[in-house]
GROMACS .gro file of C-alpha atoms in nm:
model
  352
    1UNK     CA    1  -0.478  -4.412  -5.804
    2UNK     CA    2  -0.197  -4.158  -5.953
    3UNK     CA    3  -0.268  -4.325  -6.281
    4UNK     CA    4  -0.590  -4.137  -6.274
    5UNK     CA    5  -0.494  -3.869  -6.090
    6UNK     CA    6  -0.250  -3.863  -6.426
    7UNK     CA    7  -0.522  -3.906  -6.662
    8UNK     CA    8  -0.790  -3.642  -6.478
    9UNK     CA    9  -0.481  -3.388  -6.485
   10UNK     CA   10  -0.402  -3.449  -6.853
   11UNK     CA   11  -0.825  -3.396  -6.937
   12UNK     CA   12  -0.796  -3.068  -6.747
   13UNK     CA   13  -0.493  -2.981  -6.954
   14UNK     CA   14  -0.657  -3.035  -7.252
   15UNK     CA   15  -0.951  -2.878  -7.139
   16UNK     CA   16  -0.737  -2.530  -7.070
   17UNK     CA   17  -0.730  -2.346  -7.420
   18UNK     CA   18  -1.123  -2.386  -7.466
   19UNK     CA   19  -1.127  -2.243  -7.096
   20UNK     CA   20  -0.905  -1.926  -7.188
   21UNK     CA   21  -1.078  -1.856  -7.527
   22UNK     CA   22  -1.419  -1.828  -7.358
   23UNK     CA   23  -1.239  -1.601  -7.084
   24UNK     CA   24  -1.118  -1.393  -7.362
   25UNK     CA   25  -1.405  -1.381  -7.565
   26UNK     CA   26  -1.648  -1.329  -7.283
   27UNK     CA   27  -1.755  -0.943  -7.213
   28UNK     CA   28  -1.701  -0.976  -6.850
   29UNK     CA   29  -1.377  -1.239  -6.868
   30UNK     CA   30  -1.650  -1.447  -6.714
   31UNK     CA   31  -1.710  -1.713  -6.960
   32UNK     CA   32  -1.783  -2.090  -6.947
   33UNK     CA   33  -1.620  -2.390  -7.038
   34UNK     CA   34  -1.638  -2.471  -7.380
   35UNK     CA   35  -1.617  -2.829  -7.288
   36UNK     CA   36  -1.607  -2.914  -6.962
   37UNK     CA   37  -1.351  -3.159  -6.830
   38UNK     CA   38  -1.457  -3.524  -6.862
   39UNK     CA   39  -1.469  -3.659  -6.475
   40UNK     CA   40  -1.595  -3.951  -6.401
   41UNK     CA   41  -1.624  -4.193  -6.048
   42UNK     CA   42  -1.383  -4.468  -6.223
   43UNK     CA   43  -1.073  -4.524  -5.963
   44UNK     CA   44  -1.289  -4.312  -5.661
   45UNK     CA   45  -1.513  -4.451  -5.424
   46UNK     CA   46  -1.750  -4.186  -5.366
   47UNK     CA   47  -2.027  -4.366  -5.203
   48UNK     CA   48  -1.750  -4.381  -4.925
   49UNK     CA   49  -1.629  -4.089  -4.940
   50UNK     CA   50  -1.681  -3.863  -4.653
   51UNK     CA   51  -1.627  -3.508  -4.688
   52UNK     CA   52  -1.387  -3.310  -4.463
   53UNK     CA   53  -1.405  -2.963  -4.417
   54UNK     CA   54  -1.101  -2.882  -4.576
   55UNK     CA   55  -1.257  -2.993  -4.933
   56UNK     CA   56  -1.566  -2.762  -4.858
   57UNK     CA   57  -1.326  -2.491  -4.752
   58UNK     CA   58  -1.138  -2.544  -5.093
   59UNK     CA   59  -1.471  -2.538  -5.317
   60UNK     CA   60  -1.583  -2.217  -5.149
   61UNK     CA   61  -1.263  -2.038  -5.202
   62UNK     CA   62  -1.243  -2.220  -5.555
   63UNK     CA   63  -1.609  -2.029  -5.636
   64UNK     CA   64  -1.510  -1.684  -5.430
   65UNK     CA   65  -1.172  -1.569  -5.567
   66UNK     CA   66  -1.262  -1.594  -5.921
   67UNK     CA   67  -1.520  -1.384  -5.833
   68UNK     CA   68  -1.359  -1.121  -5.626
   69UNK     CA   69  -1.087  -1.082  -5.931
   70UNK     CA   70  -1.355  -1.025  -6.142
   71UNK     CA   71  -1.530  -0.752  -5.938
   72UNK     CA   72  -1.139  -0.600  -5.856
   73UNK     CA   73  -1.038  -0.585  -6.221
   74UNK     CA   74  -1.266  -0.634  -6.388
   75UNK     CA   75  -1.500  -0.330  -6.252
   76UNK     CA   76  -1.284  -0.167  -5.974
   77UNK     CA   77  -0.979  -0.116  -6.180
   78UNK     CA   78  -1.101  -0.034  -6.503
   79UNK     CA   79  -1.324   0.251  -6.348
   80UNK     CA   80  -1.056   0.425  -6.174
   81UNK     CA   81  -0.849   0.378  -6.426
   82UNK     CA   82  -1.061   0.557  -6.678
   83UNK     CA   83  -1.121   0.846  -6.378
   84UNK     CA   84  -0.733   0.836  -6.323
   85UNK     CA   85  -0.686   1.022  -6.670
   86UNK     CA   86  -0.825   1.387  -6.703
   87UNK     CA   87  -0.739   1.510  -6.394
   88UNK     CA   88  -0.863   1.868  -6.478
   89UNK     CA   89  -0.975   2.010  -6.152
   90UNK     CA   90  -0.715   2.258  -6.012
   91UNK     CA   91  -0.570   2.110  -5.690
   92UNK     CA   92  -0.378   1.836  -5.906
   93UNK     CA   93  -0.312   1.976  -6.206
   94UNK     CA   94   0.034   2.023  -6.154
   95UNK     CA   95   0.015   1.621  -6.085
   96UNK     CA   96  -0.134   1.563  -6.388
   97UNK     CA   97   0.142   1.432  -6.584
   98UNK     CA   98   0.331   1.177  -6.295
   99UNK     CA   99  -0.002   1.068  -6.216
  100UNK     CA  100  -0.113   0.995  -6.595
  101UNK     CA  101   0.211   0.838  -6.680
  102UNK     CA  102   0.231   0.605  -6.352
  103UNK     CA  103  -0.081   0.447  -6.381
  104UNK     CA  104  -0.139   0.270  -6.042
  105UNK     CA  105  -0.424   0.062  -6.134
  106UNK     CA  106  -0.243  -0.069  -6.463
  107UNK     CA  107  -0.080  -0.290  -6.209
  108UNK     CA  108  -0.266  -0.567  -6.023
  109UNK     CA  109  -0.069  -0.649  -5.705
  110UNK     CA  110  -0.103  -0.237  -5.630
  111UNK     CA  111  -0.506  -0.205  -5.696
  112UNK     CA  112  -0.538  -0.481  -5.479
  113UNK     CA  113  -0.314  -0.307  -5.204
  114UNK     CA  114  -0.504   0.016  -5.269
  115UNK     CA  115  -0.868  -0.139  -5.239
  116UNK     CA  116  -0.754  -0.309  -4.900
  117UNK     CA  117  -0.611   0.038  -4.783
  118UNK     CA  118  -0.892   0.291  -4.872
  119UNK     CA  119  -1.176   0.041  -4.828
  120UNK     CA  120  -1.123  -0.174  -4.581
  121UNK     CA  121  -1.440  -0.467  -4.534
  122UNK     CA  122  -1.636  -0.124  -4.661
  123UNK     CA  123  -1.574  -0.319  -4.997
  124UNK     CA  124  -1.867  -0.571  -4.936
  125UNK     CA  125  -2.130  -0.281  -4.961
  126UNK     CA  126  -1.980  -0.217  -5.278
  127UNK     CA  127  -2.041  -0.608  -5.384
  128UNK     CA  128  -2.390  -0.601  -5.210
  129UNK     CA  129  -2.513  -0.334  -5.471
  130UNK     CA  130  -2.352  -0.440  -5.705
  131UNK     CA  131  -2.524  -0.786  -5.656
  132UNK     CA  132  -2.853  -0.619  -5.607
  133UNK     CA  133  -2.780  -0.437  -5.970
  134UNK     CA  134  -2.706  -0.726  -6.191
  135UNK     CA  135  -2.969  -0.927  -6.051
  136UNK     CA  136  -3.231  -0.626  -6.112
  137UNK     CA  137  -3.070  -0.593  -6.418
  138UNK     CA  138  -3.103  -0.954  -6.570
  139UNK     CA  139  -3.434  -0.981  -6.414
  140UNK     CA  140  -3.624  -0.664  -6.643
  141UNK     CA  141  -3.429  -0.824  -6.956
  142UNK     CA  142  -3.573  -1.149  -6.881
  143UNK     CA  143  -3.930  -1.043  -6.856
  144UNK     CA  144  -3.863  -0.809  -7.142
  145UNK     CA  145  -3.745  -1.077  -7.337
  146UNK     CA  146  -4.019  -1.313  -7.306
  147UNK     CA  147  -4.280  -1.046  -7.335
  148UNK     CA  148  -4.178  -0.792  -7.599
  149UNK     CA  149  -3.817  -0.904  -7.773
  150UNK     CA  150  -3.897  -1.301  -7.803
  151UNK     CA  151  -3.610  -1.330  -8.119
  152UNK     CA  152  -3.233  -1.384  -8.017
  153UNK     CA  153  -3.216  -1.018  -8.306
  154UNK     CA  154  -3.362  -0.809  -8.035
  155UNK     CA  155  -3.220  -0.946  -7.711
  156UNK     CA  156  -2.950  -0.602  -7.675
  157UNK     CA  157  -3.255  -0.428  -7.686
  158UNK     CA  158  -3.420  -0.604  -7.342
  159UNK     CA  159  -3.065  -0.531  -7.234
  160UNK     CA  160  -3.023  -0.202  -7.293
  161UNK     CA  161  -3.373  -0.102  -7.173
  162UNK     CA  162  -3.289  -0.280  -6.847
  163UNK     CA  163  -2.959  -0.077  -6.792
  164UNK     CA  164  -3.148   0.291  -6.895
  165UNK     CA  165  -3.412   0.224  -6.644
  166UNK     CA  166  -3.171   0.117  -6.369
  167UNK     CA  167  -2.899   0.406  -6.468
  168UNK     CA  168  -2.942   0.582  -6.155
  169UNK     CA  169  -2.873   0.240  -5.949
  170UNK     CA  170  -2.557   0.216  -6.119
  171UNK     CA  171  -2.433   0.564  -6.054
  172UNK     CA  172  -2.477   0.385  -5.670
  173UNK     CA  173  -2.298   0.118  -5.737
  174UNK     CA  174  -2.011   0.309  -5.895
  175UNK     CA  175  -2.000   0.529  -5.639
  176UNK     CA  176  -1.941   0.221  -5.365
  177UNK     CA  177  -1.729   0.091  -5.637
  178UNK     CA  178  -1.477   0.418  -5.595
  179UNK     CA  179  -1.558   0.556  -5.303
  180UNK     CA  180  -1.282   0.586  -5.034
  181UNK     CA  181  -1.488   0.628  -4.753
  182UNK     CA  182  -1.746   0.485  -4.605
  183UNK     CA  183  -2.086   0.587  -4.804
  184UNK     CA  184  -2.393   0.761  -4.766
  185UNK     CA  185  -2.630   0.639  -5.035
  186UNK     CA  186  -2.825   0.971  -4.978
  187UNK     CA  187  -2.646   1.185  -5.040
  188UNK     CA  188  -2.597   1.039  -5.387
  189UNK     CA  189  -2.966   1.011  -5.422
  190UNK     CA  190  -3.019   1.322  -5.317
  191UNK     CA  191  -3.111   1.562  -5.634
  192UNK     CA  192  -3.016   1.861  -5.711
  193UNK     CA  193  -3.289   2.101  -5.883
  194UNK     CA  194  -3.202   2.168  -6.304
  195UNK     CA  195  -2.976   1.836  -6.299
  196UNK     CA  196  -3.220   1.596  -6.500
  197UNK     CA  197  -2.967   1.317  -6.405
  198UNK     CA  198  -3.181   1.037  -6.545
  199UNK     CA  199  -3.164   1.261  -6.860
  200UNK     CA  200  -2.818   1.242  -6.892
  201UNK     CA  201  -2.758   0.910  -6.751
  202UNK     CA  202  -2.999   0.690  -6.948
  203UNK     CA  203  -2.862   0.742  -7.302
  204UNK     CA  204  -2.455   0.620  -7.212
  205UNK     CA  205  -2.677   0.322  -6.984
  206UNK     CA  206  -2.852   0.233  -7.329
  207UNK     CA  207  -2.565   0.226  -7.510
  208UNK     CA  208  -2.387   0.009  -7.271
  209UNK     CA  209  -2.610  -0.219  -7.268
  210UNK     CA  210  -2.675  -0.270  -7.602
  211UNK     CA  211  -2.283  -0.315  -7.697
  212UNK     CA  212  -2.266  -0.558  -7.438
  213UNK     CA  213  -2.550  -0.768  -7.507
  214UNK     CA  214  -2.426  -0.770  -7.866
  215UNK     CA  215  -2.115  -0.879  -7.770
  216UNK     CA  216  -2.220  -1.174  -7.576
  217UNK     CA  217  -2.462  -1.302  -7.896
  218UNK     CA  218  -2.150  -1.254  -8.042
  219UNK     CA  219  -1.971  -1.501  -7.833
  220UNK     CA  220  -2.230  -1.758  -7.826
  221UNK     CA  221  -2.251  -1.752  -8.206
  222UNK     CA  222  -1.866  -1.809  -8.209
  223UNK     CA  223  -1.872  -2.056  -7.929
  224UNK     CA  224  -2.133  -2.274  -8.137
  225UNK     CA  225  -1.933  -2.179  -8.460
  226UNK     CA  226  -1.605  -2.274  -8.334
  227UNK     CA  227  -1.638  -2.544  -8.021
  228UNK     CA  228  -1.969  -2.697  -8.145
  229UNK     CA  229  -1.996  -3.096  -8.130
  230UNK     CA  230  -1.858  -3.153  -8.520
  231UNK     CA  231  -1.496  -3.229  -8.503
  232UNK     CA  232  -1.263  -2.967  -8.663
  233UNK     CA  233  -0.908  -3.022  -8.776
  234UNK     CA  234  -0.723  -2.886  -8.554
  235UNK     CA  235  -0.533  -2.603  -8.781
  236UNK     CA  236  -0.867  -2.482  -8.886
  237UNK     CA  237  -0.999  -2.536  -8.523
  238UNK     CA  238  -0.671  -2.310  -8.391
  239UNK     CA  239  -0.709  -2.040  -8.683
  240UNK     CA  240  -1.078  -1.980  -8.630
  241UNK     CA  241  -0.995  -1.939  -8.261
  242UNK     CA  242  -0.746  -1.696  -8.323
  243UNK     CA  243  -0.977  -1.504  -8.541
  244UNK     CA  244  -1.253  -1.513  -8.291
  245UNK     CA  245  -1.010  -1.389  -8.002
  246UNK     CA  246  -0.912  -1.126  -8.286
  247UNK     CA  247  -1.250  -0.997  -8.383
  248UNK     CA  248  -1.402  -0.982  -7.996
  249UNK     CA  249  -1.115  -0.813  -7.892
  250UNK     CA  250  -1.147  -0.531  -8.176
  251UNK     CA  251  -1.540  -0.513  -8.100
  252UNK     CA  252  -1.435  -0.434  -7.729
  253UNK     CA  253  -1.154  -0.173  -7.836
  254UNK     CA  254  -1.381   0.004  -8.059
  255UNK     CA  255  -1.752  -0.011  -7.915
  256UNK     CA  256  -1.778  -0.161  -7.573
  257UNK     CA  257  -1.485   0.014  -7.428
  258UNK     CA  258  -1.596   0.339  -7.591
  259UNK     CA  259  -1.945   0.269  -7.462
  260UNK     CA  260  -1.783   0.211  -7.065
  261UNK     CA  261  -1.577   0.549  -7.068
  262UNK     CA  262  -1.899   0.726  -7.207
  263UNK     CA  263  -2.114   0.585  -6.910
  264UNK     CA  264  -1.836   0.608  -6.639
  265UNK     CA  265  -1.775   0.994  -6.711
  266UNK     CA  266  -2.121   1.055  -6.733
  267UNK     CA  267  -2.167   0.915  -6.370
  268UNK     CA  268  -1.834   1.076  -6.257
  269UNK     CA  269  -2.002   1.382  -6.333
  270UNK     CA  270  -2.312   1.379  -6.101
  271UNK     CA  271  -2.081   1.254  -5.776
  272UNK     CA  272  -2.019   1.587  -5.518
  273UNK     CA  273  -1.715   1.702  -5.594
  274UNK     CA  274  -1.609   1.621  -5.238
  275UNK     CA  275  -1.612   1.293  -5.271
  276UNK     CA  276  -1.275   1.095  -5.181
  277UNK     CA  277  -1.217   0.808  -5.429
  278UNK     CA  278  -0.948   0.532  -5.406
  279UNK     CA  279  -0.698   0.706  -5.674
  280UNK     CA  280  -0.420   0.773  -5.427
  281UNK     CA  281  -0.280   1.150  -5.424
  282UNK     CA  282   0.090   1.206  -5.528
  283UNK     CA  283   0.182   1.402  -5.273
  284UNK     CA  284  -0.081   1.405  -5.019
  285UNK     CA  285  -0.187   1.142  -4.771
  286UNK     CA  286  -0.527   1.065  -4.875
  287UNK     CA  287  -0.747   0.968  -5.205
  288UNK     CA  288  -0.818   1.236  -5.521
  289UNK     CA  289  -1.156   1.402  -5.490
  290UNK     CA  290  -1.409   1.366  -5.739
  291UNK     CA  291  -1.370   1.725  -5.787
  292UNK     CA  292  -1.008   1.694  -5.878
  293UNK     CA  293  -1.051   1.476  -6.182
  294UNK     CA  294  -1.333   1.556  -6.336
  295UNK     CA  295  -1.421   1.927  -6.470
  296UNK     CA  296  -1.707   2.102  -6.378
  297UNK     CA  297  -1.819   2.131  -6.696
  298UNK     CA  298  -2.153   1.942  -6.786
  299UNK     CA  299  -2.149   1.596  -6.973
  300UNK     CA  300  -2.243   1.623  -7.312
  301UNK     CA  301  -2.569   1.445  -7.372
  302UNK     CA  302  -2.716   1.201  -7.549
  303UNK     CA  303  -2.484   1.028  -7.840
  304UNK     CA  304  -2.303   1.352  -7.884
  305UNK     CA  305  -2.090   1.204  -7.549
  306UNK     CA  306  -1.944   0.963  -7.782
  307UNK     CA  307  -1.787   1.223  -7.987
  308UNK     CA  308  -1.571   1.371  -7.669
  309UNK     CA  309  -1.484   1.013  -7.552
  310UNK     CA  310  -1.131   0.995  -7.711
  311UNK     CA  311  -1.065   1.366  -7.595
  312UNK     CA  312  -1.016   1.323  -7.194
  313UNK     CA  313  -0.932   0.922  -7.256
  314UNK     CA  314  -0.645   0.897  -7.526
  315UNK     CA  315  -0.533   0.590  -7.752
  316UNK     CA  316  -0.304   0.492  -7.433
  317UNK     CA  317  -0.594   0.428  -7.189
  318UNK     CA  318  -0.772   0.216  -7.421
  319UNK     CA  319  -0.505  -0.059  -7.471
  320UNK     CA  320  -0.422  -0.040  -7.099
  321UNK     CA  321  -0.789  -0.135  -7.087
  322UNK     CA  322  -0.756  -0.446  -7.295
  323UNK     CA  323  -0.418  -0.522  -7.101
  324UNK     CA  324  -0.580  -0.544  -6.800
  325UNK     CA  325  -0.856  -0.746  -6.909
  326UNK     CA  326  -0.586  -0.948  -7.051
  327UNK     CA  327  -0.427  -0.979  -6.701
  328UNK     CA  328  -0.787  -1.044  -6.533
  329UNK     CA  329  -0.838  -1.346  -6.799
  330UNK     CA  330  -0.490  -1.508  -6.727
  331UNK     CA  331  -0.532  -1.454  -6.340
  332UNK     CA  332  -0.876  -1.656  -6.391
  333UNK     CA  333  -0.787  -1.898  -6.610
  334UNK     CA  334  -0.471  -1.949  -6.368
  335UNK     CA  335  -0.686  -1.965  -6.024
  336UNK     CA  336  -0.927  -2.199  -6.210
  337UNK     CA  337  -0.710  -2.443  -6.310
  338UNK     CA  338  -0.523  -2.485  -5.992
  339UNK     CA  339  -0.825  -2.518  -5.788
  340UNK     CA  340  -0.970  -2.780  -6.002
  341UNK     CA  341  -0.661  -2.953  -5.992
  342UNK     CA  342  -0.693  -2.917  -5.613
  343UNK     CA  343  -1.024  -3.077  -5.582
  344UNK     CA  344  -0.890  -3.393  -5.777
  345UNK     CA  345  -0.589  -3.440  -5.522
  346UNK     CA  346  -0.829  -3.409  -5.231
  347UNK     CA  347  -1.114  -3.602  -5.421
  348UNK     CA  348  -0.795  -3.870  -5.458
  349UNK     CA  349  -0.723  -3.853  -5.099
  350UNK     CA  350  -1.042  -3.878  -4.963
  351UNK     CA  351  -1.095  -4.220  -5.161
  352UNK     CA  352  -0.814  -4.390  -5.071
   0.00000   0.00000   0.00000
């Protein structure tokens, strides 16, 4: 028995660098194993095998946490830590500068502190629309996919039609996503006459879309380039990894990251000034206000937005974006290997 407890445990170890290269490459640090670990019934009997509740208990949390670390950095903290930076309205101005050079959300242990503090359990609404958005969202693409863009070329386009028509549900979800209070959906839905927010919205939701859609055929054509079923020698199998981690990490620097600080001040924008968000005041108990870091000036429209992005945003923010995806990736790769490594102990115990 801990001769294949051995050999399971040095398959998973094996199985770890394809596991963090399709984390890394992955838009969302969500991606699949390149080749899944090889586990077979040899050594457990598990026709006999009944299962406790501790093993269910382990599998739930196994499929949970990876999840909730995706949703905390991997939407949470990258949002407020693009809203963290201009800080332009006049109650904090003075703060600008501690507040841009600390950070908070650059640091994992303290978003999660600060998510638990502001939001409480208010969090799961946040997760509910968010759930109700991505499947909306992958739904319209599907049907658009197999009605109108049939050829793997035009797939970003299904995507990014999907995210302009739902732009307005995402300016909900973002707001759940930062809000420090508990929410009132109408009031966000509520519009204001000479707005046009879908005017405004739709364009950085298109462009979104498509950059992320591209990205992802991106990944899949490296995935079948690079862990396909031919065997590769391994210095040419570690250099084209490399160069794949490379190259998807330069496309998210310079067009999906650009594309998610276009969207996210776009929405920012369109929130009531009033709103409390999670951002922590420096010297004040309680959260920033939309209205104290973001101007009152109107978004720019259409793809002229892309021009100001580097303006409020800096060269700083963006590779303390790719750091923390960096940190997200590690964290999952980490979590996913020790509860897989779990399961075999308890699959081992169980059997014997």
């Amino acid at each position: 028995m801990v001769g294949k407890i051995i050999e399971t445990a040095g398959k998973l170890r094996r199985a770890i660098p394809d596991r963090a290269f399709n984390i890394l490459i992955s838009p969302r640090g969500h991606g699949k194993l390149g080749r899944p670990v090889e586990f077979d019934n040899q050594g457990f009997d598990l026709d006999r095998i009944d299962i406790p509740l501790y093993f269910t208990a382990l599998a739930v949390l196994s499929l949970y946490l990876p999840s909730l670390l995706r949703y905390i950095l991997g939407n949470v903290a990258p949002t407020l830590l693009i809203l963290e930076t201009p800080l332009q309205g006049k109650a904090a101005a003075e703060e600008a500068g501690r507040v841009q050079r600390r950070s908070t959300f650059r640091n994992v242990r303290e978003t999660f502190r600060l998510v638990r503090k502001a939001q409480g359990f208010y969090f799961i609404r946040a997760l509910i629309v968010g759930f109700l958005y991505t499947c909306t969202e992958v739904s319209i693409a599907t049907i658009l996919e197999w009605h109108l863009f049939r050829t793997e070329v035009l797939r970003p386009l299904a995507s990014a039609i999907s995210c302009g028509l739902l732009c307005e549900l995402h300016l909900l979800f973002m707001y759940a996503t930062i809000s420090g209070q508990p929410i009132s959906f109408k009031a966000v839905l509520k519009k204001t006459p000479g707005q046009h927010r879908w005017k405004r919205l739709v364009v950085p939701a298109l462009m979104y879309g498509f950059a992320e859609t591209t990205m992802t055929q991106i990944c899949d054509f490296v995935n079948i380039a690079v862990l396909g079923p031919e065997k590769v020698p391994g210095s040419s199998r570690a250099g084209a990894e490399v160069l794949a981690v490379v190259l998807t990490l330069a496309f998210r620097l310079l067009v999906l990251l650009p594309a998610q600080i276009t969207r996210t001040l776009a929405e920012a924008a369109f929130l009531a000034p009033h709103i409390e968000t999670i951002i922590p005041f420096p010297t004040k108990d309680r959260g920033l206000k939309i209205g104290e870091l973001v101007s009152g000036d109107k978004p720019s429209t259409g793809f002229a937005a892309l021009t100001d992005v580097f303006k409020p945003v800096g060269t700083p923010k963006y590779l303390w974006l790719i750091e923390l995806h960096l940190k997200k990736c590690f964290l999952q790769i980490v979590l996913g290997s020790v509860f897989l490594f779990l399961c075999i102990l308890a699959l081992a115990h169980m059997s014997s």
